[in-house]
Amino acid sequence: MLNFFQQDEVADAAQAAEPVVEEKTLSLFDLMFSGGLGGQIIIIILFILLFAAVYIYFERLFAIKAASRVDKNFMLQIKDSVQSGNIESAKIRCAQSDSPVARLTEKGISRIGSPLEDINTAIENAGRLEVYKLEKNVSILATVAGAAPMIGFLGTVIGMVLAFHELATSSGQAQMGALAEGIYTAMTTTVAGLIVGIIAYIGYNHLVVKTDKVVHQMEATAVDFLDLLNEPA
């Protein structure tokens, strides 16, 4: 019985003598900014690109949503005014509705009396200007979507070059732990670049879809207006 308790005490003493291994944790912030000066510069650049992409996305999204708001009775009111010969009333109605559709219609109304082909050309030219306004700065999102992953990969390549340079200058005696730490830290720039690129890519495609809907709206309005002018008096 005594031997049994002595064995328990010896086992407890052996467990107490073993060093406690603490699990090393690393926060995302520490991981992203622990890659040396080169890695930190790359991460800062990616943060700037992310901020620019998010700002452009929401700024364009609100602008496109505002441009897509059109009163359902707008064309009916324009039709009544034009058919009754009250051109000034139709122009005032277009001015009150600050939208691409209203500006296209106003451009067509201002050309009433000219040949139908000239009116159509004027509407098309005004439509190109409106599309340009809607797509303002959207191309920057496409640039960020393509450039961010490449910038992140550049940071990884730089980190890998530095890690292997350290291995070469130490005559192959570099500690594997330090080498591995440098490599996985360098890989964080690629992860950050991919995240920024994916966000910009999704935002760009969403804005393209929204813009296409407004363009379709303008085309439908232009067709309705030209049909109105073709109706027999």
Tab-separated table of C-alpha atoms in Angstrom:
chain	number	residue	atom	x	y	z
A	1	MET	CA	0.000	0.000	0.000
A	2	LEU	CA	2.876	2.293	0.840
A	3	ASN	CA	4.560	1.558	-2.453
A	4	PHE	CA	1.393	2.510	-4.294
A	5	PHE	CA	1.270	5.967	-2.700
A	6	GLN	CA	4.999	6.419	-3.258
A	7	GLN	CA	4.533	5.658	-6.953
A	8	ASP	CA	1.767	8.283	-7.169
A	9	GLU	CA	3.986	10.854	-5.515
A	10	VAL	CA	6.858	10.084	-7.882
A	11	ALA	CA	4.516	10.413	-10.893
A	12	ASP	CA	3.157	13.737	-9.613
A	13	ALA	CA	6.677	15.021	-9.068
A	14	ALA	CA	7.676	13.994	-12.596
A	15	GLN	CA	4.680	15.796	-14.045
A	16	ALA	CA	5.472	18.893	-12.035
A	17	ALA	CA	9.062	18.810	-13.244
A	18	GLU	CA	8.006	18.787	-16.912
A	19	PRO	CA	8.125	22.257	-18.468
A	20	VAL	CA	4.756	23.728	-19.395
A	21	VAL	CA	4.627	24.343	-23.123
A	22	GLU	CA	2.581	27.427	-23.875
A	23	GLU	CA	0.854	27.535	-27.211
A	24	LYS	CA	2.118	30.475	-29.198
A	25	THR	CA	-0.671	32.588	-30.612
A	26	LEU	CA	-0.365	35.370	-33.144
A	27	SER	CA	-3.036	37.913	-33.883
A	28	LEU	CA	-3.955	38.825	-37.418
A	29	PHE	CA	-2.592	42.336	-36.925
A	30	ASP	CA	0.752	41.021	-35.650
A	31	LEU	CA	0.909	38.506	-38.477
A	32	MET	CA	0.300	41.132	-41.133
A	33	PHE	CA	2.785	43.654	-39.773
A	34	SER	CA	5.573	41.312	-38.678
A	35	GLY	CA	7.055	40.852	-42.141
A	36	GLY	CA	9.734	43.487	-41.916
A	37	LEU	CA	9.808	46.883	-43.589
A	38	GLY	CA	9.152	45.534	-47.095
A	39	GLY	CA	6.150	43.491	-46.004
A	40	GLN	CA	4.746	46.396	-43.996
A	41	ILE	CA	4.985	48.716	-46.997
A	42	ILE	CA	3.129	46.165	-49.151
A	43	ILE	CA	0.399	45.755	-46.507
A	44	ILE	CA	-0.021	49.538	-46.210
A	45	ILE	CA	-0.372	49.833	-49.991
A	46	LEU	CA	-3.012	47.093	-49.960
A	47	PHE	CA	-4.912	48.854	-47.172
A	48	ILE	CA	-4.927	52.056	-49.247
A	49	LEU	CA	-6.237	50.134	-52.260
A	50	LEU	CA	-8.919	48.507	-50.103
A	51	PHE	CA	-10.049	51.886	-48.763
A	52	ALA	CA	-10.170	53.342	-52.298
A	53	ALA	CA	-12.129	50.343	-53.609
A	54	VAL	CA	-14.709	50.464	-50.812
A	55	TYR	CA	-15.124	54.241	-51.140
A	56	ILE	CA	-15.580	54.111	-54.921
A	57	TYR	CA	-18.000	51.192	-54.650
A	58	PHE	CA	-20.384	52.882	-52.220
A	59	GLU	CA	-20.084	56.301	-53.902
A	60	ARG	CA	-20.973	54.820	-57.304
A	61	LEU	CA	-23.655	52.560	-55.827
A	62	PHE	CA	-25.542	55.498	-54.321
A	63	ALA	CA	-25.105	57.526	-57.537
A	64	ILE	CA	-26.435	54.696	-59.709
A	65	LYS	CA	-29.376	54.082	-57.380
A	66	ALA	CA	-30.261	57.779	-57.548
A	67	ALA	CA	-30.016	57.683	-61.350
A	68	SER	CA	-32.343	54.690	-61.577
A	69	ARG	CA	-35.215	56.393	-59.734
A	70	VAL	CA	-37.799	57.412	-62.316
A	71	ASP	CA	-41.451	58.277	-61.777
A	72	LYS	CA	-43.654	55.653	-63.432
A	73	ASN	CA	-45.934	58.413	-64.721
A	74	PHE	CA	-43.045	60.410	-66.194
A	75	MET	CA	-43.431	59.306	-69.813
A	76	LEU	CA	-47.231	59.571	-69.625
A	77	GLN	CA	-46.937	63.192	-68.525
A	78	ILE	CA	-44.391	63.909	-71.269
A	79	LYS	CA	-46.660	62.281	-73.830
A	80	ASP	CA	-49.655	64.366	-72.768
A	81	SER	CA	-47.625	67.584	-72.896
A	82	VAL	CA	-46.090	66.864	-76.297
A	83	GLN	CA	-49.365	65.776	-77.875
A	84	SER	CA	-51.076	68.901	-76.578
A	85	GLY	CA	-48.266	71.034	-78.000
A	86	ASN	CA	-47.158	72.261	-74.568
A	87	ILE	CA	-43.417	71.799	-75.127
A	88	GLU	CA	-42.390	74.135	-72.306
A	89	SER	CA	-44.390	72.118	-69.807
A	90	ALA	CA	-42.620	68.958	-70.974
A	91	LYS	CA	-39.219	70.648	-70.527
A	92	ILE	CA	-40.146	71.787	-67.028
A	93	ARG	CA	-41.228	68.252	-66.135
A	94	CYS	CA	-37.868	66.915	-67.346
A	95	ALA	CA	-35.980	69.545	-65.349
A	96	GLN	CA	-37.879	68.598	-62.198
A	97	SER	CA	-36.798	64.953	-62.548
A	98	ASP	CA	-33.017	65.034	-62.195
A	99	SER	CA	-32.186	61.684	-63.783
A	100	PRO	CA	-30.440	60.381	-66.926
A	101	VAL	CA	-33.800	59.345	-68.387
A	102	ALA	CA	-35.189	62.862	-67.917
A	103	ARG	CA	-32.099	64.489	-69.430
A	104	LEU	CA	-32.298	62.245	-72.500
A	105	THR	CA	-35.964	63.077	-72.928
A	106	GLU	CA	-35.274	66.802	-72.516
A	107	LYS	CA	-32.593	66.573	-75.197
A	108	GLY	CA	-35.102	64.972	-77.551
A	109	ILE	CA	-37.806	67.535	-76.725
A	110	SER	CA	-35.430	70.389	-77.462
A	111	ARG	CA	-34.924	68.933	-80.968
A	112	ILE	CA	-38.625	68.627	-81.819
A	113	GLY	CA	-39.182	70.043	-85.295
A	114	SER	CA	-35.887	68.641	-86.597
A	115	PRO	CA	-35.685	65.471	-88.714
A	116	LEU	CA	-36.232	62.297	-86.731
A	117	GLU	CA	-32.711	61.107	-87.514
A	118	ASP	CA	-31.229	64.265	-85.971
A	119	ILE	CA	-33.333	63.788	-82.850
A	120	ASN	CA	-32.175	60.183	-82.565
A	121	THR	CA	-28.529	61.243	-82.946
A	122	ALA	CA	-28.891	63.915	-80.263
A	123	ILE	CA	-30.413	61.408	-77.850
A	124	GLU	CA	-27.634	58.885	-78.543
A	125	ASN	CA	-24.930	61.492	-77.913
A	126	ALA	CA	-26.583	62.545	-74.673
A	127	GLY	CA	-26.872	58.877	-73.701
A	128	ARG	CA	-23.124	58.352	-74.136
A	129	LEU	CA	-22.443	61.262	-71.799
A	130	GLU	CA	-24.837	59.844	-69.196
A	131	VAL	CA	-23.218	56.401	-69.388
A	132	TYR	CA	-19.800	58.011	-68.952
A	133	LYS	CA	-21.050	59.764	-65.810
A	134	LEU	CA	-22.443	56.501	-64.423
A	135	GLU	CA	-19.192	54.623	-65.090
A	136	LYS	CA	-16.993	57.330	-63.577
A	137	ASN	CA	-14.145	55.763	-61.514
A	138	VAL	CA	-15.641	52.264	-61.868
A	139	SER	CA	-12.617	51.233	-63.934
A	140	ILE	CA	-10.467	51.906	-60.864
A	141	LEU	CA	-12.190	48.962	-59.169
A	142	ALA	CA	-11.201	46.720	-62.060
A	143	THR	CA	-7.615	47.969	-61.757
A	144	VAL	CA	-7.555	47.271	-58.014
A	145	ALA	CA	-9.052	43.808	-58.587
A	146	GLY	CA	-6.175	42.946	-60.912
A	147	ALA	CA	-3.343	44.821	-59.215
A	148	ALA	CA	-3.939	43.888	-55.551
A	149	PRO	CA	-3.192	40.144	-55.917
A	150	MET	CA	-0.061	40.924	-57.928
A	151	ILE	CA	1.148	43.424	-55.323
A	152	GLY	CA	0.528	40.846	-52.600
A	153	PHE	CA	2.421	38.220	-54.559
A	154	LEU	CA	5.271	40.689	-55.009
A	155	GLY	CA	5.496	41.024	-51.234
A	156	THR	CA	5.628	37.251	-50.902
A	157	VAL	CA	8.394	36.952	-53.483
A	158	ILE	CA	10.398	39.651	-51.710
A	159	GLY	CA	9.936	37.826	-48.404
A	160	MET	CA	11.007	34.523	-49.918
A	161	VAL	CA	14.098	36.114	-51.456
A	162	LEU	CA	15.082	37.589	-48.094
A	163	ALA	CA	14.466	34.279	-46.310
A	164	PHE	CA	16.636	32.306	-48.711
A	165	HIS	CA	19.252	35.066	-48.669
A	166	GLU	CA	19.459	34.627	-44.907
A	167	LEU	CA	19.837	30.875	-45.424
A	168	ALA	CA	22.590	31.413	-47.994
A	169	THR	CA	24.553	33.929	-45.925
A	170	SER	CA	24.463	31.643	-42.878
A	171	SER	CA	26.139	28.826	-44.838
A	172	GLY	CA	23.063	26.658	-44.409
A	173	GLN	CA	23.151	26.969	-40.609
A	174	ALA	CA	20.048	29.143	-40.244
A	175	GLN	CA	17.463	27.887	-37.781
A	176	MET	CA	14.485	26.298	-39.488
A	177	GLY	CA	12.108	28.016	-37.080
A	178	ALA	CA	13.312	31.467	-38.050
A	179	LEU	CA	13.282	30.510	-41.732
A	180	ALA	CA	9.738	29.138	-41.553
A	181	GLU	CA	8.553	32.216	-39.675
A	182	GLY	CA	9.917	34.464	-42.397
A	183	ILE	CA	8.243	32.398	-45.105
A	184	TYR	CA	4.745	32.293	-43.578
A	185	THR	CA	4.972	35.976	-42.734
A	186	ALA	CA	5.794	36.704	-46.366
A	187	MET	CA	2.781	34.653	-47.470
A	188	THR	CA	0.442	37.007	-45.588
A	189	THR	CA	0.913	39.653	-48.271
A	190	THR	CA	-0.503	37.263	-50.873
A	191	VAL	CA	-3.495	36.543	-48.608
A	192	ALA	CA	-4.088	40.270	-48.096
A	193	GLY	CA	-3.743	40.944	-51.819
A	194	LEU	CA	-6.248	38.220	-52.696
A	195	ILE	CA	-8.760	39.537	-50.149
A	196	VAL	CA	-8.528	43.079	-51.530
A	197	GLY	CA	-8.711	41.796	-55.113
A	198	ILE	CA	-11.795	39.662	-54.434
A	199	ILE	CA	-13.627	42.552	-52.738
A	200	ALA	CA	-12.817	44.914	-55.623
A	201	TYR	CA	-13.777	42.305	-58.226
A	202	ILE	CA	-17.175	41.614	-56.651
A	203	GLY	CA	-17.839	45.332	-56.231
A	204	TYR	CA	-16.908	46.046	-59.850
A	205	ASN	CA	-19.205	43.376	-61.275
A	206	HIS	CA	-22.078	44.469	-59.057
A	207	LEU	CA	-21.743	48.061	-60.277
A	208	VAL	CA	-21.589	46.869	-63.899
A	209	VAL	CA	-24.894	45.038	-63.450
A	210	LYS	CA	-26.495	48.091	-61.832
A	211	THR	CA	-25.195	50.358	-64.602
A	212	ASP	CA	-26.533	48.040	-67.309
A	213	LYS	CA	-30.001	48.287	-65.784
A	214	VAL	CA	-29.904	52.090	-65.943
A	215	VAL	CA	-28.620	51.971	-69.542
A	216	HIS	CA	-31.487	49.637	-70.469
A	217	GLN	CA	-33.860	52.079	-68.805
A	218	MET	CA	-32.479	54.941	-70.900
A	219	GLU	CA	-32.707	52.921	-74.119
A	220	ALA	CA	-36.327	52.011	-73.396
A	221	THR	CA	-37.168	55.660	-72.726
A	222	ALA	CA	-35.483	56.773	-75.952
A	223	VAL	CA	-37.496	54.218	-77.922
A	224	ASP	CA	-40.743	55.343	-76.258
A	225	PHE	CA	-39.984	58.982	-77.032
A	226	LEU	CA	-39.187	58.278	-80.692
A	227	ASP	CA	-42.351	56.210	-80.980
A	228	LEU	CA	-44.243	59.174	-79.538
A	229	LEU	CA	-42.909	61.422	-82.279
A	230	ASN	CA	-43.825	58.845	-84.929
A	231	GLU	CA	-47.434	58.620	-83.792
A	232	PRO	CA	-49.883	60.208	-86.197
A	233	ALA	CA	-51.204	63.546	-85.076
